[in-house]
Short mmCIF file of C-alpha atoms in Angstrom, two decimals:
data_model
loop_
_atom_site.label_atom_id
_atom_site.label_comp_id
_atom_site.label_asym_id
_atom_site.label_seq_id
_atom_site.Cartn_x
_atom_site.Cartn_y
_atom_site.Cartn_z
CA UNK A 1 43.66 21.12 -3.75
CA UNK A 2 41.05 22.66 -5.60
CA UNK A 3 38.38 24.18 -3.80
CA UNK A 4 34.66 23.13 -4.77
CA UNK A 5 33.09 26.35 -3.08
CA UNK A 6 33.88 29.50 -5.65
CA UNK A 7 33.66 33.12 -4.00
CA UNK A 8 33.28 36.02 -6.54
CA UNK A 9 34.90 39.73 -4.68
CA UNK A 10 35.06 42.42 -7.55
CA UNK A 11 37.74 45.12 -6.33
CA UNK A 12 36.00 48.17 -4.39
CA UNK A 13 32.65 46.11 -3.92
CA UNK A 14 30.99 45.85 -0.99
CA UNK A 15 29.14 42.63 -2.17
CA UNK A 16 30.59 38.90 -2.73
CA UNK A 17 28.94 36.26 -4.38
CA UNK A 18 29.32 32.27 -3.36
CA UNK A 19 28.57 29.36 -5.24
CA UNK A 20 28.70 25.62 -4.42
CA UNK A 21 26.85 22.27 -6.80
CA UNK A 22 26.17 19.72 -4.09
CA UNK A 23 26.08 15.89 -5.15
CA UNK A 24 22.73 16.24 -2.72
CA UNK A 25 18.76 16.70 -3.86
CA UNK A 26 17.71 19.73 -3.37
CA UNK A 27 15.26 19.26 -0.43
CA UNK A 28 18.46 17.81 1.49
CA UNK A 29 20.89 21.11 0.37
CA UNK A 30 18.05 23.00 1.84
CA UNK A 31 17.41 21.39 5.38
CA UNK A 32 21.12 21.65 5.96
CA UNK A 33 20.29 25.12 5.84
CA UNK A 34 17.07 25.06 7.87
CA UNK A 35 16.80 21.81 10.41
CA UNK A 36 18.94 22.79 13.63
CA UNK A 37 20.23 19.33 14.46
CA UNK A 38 22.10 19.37 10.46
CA UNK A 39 23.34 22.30 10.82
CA UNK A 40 25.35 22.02 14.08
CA UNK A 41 26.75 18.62 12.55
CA UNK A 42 28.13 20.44 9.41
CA UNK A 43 29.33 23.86 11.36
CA UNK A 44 31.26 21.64 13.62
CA UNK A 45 34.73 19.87 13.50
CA UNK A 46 37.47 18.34 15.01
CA UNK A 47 38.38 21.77 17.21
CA UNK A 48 35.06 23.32 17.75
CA UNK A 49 31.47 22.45 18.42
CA UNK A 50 28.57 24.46 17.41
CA UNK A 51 25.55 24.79 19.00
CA UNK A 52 22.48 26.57 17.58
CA UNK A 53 20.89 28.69 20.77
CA UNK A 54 18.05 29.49 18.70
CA UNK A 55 16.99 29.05 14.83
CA UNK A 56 13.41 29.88 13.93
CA UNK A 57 13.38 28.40 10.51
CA UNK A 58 10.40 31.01 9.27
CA UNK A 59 9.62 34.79 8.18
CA UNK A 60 10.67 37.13 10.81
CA UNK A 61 12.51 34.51 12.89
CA UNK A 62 15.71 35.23 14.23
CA UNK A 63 18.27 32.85 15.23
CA UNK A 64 21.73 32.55 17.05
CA UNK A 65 24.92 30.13 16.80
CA UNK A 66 27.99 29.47 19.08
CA UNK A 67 30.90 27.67 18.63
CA UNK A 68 33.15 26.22 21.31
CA UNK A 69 37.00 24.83 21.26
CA UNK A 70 37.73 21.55 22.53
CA UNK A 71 37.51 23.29 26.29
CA UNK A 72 34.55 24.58 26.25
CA UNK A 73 35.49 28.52 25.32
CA UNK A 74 33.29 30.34 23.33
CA UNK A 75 35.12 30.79 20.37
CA UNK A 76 32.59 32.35 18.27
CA UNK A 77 29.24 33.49 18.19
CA UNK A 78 26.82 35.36 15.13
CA UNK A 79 23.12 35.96 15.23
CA UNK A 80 20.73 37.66 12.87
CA UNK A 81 16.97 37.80 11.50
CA UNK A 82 15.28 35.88 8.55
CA UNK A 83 13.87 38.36 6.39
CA UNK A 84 12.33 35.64 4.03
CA UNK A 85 11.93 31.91 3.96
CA UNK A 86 10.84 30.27 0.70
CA UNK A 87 11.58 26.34 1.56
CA UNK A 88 13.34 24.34 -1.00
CA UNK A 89 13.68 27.81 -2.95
CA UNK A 90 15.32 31.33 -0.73
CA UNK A 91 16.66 32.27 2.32
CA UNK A 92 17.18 36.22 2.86
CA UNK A 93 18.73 36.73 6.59
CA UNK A 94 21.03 38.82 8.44
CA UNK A 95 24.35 38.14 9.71
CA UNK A 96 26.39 39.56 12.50
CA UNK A 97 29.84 38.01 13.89
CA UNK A 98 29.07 39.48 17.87
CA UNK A 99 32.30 41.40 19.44
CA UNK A 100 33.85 41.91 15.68
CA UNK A 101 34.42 45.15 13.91
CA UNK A 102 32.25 43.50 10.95
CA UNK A 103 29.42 44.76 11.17
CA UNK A 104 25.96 43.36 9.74
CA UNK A 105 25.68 41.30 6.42
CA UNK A 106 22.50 40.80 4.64
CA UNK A 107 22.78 37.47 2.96
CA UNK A 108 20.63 35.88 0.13
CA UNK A 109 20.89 32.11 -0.53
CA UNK A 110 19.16 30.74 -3.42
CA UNK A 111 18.41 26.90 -3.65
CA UNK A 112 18.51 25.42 -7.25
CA UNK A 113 17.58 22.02 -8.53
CA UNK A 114 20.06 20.61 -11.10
CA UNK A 115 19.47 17.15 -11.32
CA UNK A 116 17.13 14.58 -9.34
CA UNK A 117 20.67 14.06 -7.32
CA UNK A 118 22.22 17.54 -7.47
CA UNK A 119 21.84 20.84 -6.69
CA UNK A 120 23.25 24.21 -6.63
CA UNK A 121 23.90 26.92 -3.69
CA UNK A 122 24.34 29.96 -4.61
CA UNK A 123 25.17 32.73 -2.02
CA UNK A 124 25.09 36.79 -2.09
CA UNK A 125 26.22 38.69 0.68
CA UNK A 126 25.84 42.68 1.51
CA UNK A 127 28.18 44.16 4.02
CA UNK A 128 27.98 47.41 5.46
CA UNK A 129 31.09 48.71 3.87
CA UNK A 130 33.68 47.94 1.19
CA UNK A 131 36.24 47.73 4.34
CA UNK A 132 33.91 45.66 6.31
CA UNK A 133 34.21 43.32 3.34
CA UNK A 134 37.62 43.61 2.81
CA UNK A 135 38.68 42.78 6.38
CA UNK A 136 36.43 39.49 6.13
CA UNK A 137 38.36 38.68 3.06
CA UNK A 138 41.52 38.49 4.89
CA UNK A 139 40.40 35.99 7.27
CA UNK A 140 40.59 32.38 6.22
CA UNK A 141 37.21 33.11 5.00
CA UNK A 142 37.65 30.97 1.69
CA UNK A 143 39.15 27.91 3.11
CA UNK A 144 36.39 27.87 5.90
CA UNK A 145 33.35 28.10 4.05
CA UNK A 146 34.93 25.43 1.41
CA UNK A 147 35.76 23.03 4.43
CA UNK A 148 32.17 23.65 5.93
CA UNK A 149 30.80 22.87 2.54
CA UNK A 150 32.74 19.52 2.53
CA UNK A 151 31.25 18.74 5.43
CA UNK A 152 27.95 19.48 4.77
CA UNK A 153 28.06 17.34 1.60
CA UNK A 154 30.30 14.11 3.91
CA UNK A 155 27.30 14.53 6.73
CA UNK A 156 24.24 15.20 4.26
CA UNK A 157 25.60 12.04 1.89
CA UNK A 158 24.85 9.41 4.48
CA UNK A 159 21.18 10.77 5.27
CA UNK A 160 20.47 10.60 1.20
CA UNK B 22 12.78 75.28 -1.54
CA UNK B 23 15.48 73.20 0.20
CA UNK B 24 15.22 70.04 1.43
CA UNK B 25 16.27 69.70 5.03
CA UNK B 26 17.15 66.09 4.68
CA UNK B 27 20.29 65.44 2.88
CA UNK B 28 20.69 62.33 0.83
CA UNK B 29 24.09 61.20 -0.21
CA UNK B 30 23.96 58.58 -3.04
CA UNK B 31 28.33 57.94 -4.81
CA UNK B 32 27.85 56.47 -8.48
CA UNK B 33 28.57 53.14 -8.74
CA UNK B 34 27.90 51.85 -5.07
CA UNK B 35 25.14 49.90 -3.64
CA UNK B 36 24.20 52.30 -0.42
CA UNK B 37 23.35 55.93 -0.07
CA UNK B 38 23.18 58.10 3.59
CA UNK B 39 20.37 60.01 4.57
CA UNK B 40 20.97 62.37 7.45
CA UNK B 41 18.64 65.04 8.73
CA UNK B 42 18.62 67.47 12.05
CA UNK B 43 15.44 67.81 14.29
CA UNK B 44 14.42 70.06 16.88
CA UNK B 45 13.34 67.57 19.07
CA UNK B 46 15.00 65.88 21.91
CA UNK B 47 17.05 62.60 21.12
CA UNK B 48 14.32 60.42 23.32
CA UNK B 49 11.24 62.07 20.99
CA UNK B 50 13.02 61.27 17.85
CA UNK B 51 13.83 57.85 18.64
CA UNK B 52 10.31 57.06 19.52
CA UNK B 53 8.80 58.72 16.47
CA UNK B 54 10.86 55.40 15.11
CA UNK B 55 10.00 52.85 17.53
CA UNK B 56 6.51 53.61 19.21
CA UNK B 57 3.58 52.09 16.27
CA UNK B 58 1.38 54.83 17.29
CA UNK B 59 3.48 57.68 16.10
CA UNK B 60 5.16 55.88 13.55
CA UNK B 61 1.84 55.91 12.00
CA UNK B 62 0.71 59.54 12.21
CA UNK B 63 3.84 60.92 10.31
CA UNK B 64 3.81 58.36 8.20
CA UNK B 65 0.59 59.45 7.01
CA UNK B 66 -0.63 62.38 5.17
CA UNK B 67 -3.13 63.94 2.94
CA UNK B 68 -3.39 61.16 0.46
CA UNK B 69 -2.48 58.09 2.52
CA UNK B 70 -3.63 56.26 5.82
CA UNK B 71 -0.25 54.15 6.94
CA UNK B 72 -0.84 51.25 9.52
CA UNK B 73 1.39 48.98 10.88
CA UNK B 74 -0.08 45.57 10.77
CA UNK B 75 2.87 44.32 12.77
CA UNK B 76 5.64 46.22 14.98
CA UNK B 77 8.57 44.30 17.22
CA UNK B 78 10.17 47.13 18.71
CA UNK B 79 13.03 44.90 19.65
CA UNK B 80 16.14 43.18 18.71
CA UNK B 81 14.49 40.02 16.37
CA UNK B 82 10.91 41.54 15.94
CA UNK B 83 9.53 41.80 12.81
CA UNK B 84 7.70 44.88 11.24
CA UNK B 85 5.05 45.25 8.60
CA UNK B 86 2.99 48.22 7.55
CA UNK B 87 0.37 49.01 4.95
CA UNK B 88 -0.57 52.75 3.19
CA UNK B 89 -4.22 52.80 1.60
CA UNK B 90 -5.69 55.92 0.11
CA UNK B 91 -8.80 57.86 0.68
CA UNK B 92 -11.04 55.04 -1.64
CA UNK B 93 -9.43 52.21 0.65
CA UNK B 94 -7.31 50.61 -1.97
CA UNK B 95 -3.63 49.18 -0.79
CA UNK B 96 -0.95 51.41 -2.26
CA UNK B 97 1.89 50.58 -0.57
CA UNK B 98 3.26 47.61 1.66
CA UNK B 99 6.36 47.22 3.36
CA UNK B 100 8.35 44.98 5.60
CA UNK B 101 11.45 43.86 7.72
CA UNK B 102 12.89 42.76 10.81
CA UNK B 103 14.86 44.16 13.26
CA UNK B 104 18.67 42.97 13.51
CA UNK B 105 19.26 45.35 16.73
CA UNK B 106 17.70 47.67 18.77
CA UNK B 107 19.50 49.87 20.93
CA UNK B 108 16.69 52.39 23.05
CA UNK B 109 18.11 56.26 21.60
CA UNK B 110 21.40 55.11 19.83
CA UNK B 111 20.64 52.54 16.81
CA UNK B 112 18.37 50.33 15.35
CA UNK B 113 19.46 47.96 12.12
CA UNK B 114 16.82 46.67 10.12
CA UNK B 115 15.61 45.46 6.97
CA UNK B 116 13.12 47.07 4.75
CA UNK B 117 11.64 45.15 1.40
CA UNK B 118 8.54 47.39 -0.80
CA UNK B 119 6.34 44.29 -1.45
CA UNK B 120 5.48 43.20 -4.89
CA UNK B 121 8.14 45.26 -6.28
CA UNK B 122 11.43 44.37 -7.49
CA UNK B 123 13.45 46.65 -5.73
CA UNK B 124 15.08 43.89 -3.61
CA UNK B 125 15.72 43.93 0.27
CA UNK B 126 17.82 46.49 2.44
CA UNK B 127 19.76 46.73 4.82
CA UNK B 128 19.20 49.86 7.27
CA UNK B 129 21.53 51.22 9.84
CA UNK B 130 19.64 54.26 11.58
CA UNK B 131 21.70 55.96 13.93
CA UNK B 132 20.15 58.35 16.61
CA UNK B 133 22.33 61.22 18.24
CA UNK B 134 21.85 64.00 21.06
CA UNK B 135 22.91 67.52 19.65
CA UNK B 136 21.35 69.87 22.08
CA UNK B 137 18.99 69.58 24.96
CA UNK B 138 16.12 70.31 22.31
CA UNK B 139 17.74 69.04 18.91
CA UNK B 140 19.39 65.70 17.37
CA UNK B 141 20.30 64.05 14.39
CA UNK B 142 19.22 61.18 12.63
CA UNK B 143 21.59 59.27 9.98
CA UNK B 144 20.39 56.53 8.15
CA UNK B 145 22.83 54.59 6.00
CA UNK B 146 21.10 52.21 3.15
CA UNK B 147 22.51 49.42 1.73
CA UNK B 148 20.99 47.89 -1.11
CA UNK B 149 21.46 44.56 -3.35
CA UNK B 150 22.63 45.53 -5.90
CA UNK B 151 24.01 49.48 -7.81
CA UNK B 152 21.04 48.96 -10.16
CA UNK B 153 18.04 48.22 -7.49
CA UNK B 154 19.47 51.52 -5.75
CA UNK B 155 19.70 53.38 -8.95
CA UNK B 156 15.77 52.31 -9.36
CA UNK B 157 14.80 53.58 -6.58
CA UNK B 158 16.55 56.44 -6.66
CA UNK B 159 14.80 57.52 -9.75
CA UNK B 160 11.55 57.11 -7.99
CA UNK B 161 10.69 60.45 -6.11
CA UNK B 162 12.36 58.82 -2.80
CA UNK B 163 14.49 62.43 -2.11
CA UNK B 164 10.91 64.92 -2.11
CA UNK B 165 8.95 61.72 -0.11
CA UNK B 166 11.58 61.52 2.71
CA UNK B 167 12.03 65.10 3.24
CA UNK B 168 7.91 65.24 3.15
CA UNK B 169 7.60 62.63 5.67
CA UNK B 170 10.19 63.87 7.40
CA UNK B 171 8.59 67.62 7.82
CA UNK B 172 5.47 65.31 9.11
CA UNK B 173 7.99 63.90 11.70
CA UNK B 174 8.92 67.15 12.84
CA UNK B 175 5.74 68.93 12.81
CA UNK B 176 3.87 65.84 14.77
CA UNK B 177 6.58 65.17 17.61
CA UNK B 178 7.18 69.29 18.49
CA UNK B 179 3.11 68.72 19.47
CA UNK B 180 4.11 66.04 22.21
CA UNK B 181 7.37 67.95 23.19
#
């Protein structure tokens, strides 16, 4: 199946770029991105629940996620600082997997308007190293963030 | 004369190093990076009056600071926040120059004991893109960090 969510990784980079067109207005795209309560919806599944432990949605806020499996194990857990917060418009933040090898990402997600009805992510993301990256890359990195961003879209479509 | 801090910049890649010796203990070096107070005097010279307008010593905090000259006039304005903070081993944070368009960055310091009396600072940079870096590069970032750094190292051997 095709997937909607594109990821860009030029050879011997240490940069990726990620771009997803939402059938969602903008100001929805972006409080998926911002509002707590959507974001746990879309960053959870059938096997794991995620829980946002703390999301300051401003300049110089920091926030924290964890998921757990169906038995309540911590399966996963990131946390990082927002170096900018433009609503409807940019989020720069950090990004750090906890207990991984991965080492800090800065990310930079730009919000576009295409239509009254549609709108545009588009994702860049820093890491530490060209190996840093490269081991991400391996994981089922692509397929994750594409099922995430079906999600989003299923969850965001009903609150349109 | 030579520059005591060595900057190592690859062609084509988004990040340089930056590492430098000091004869000062590990504890006085990491505070000339962590305490506002001190941050400010060798941050300072001749020309300029740095202030930080905002410092979060800690793992989430945010950081802003602001260089005027003798007349008054802003020069120079900078912030970040602070990924991690580790007391005398690491801090990760990001820097952006305001109103420019150099971009944000990522910053790893790294803060190690050589001697009783001496330690090392290395300070890897990652940048958004090859072409921001190459700007900035060009600006006279090698003489200013080596300056500043001198200031460093002349200020803290006072409160050794």
């Amino acid at each position: 199946m095709e997937r909607k969510t594109r990821i860009t990784a030029e050879d011997g980079k240490q940069e990726i770029t990620i771009a997803r067109e939402f059938e969602l207005p903008l100001e929805l795209l972006f409080k998926a991105h911002a509002e707590p309560d959507i974001v746990e919806q879309w960053m959870s599944n059938e096997y794991t629940t995620t829980k946002l432990l703390k999301m300051e949605s401003k300049k110089h806020g920091g926030w924290q996620l964890e998921s757990k499996d169906g038995k309540g194990n911590v399966v996963f857990r990131a946390n990082g600082v927002i170096h900018e917060f433009v609503p409807n418009k940019k989020i720069t933040r950090t990004f750090e997997m906890e207990n991984t090898p991965f080492g800090v990402q800065l990310e930079v997600y730009e919000f576009e308007q295409l239509t009254d009805d549609t709108s545009k992510l588009s994702m860049h993301v820093i890491y530490e190293s060209v190996a840093q990256r490269d081991q991400i890359l391996k994981l089922p990195f692509a397929q994750g963030i594409n099922m995430a961003h079906n999600r989003l879209q299923e969850i965001l479509s009903k609150l349109k």
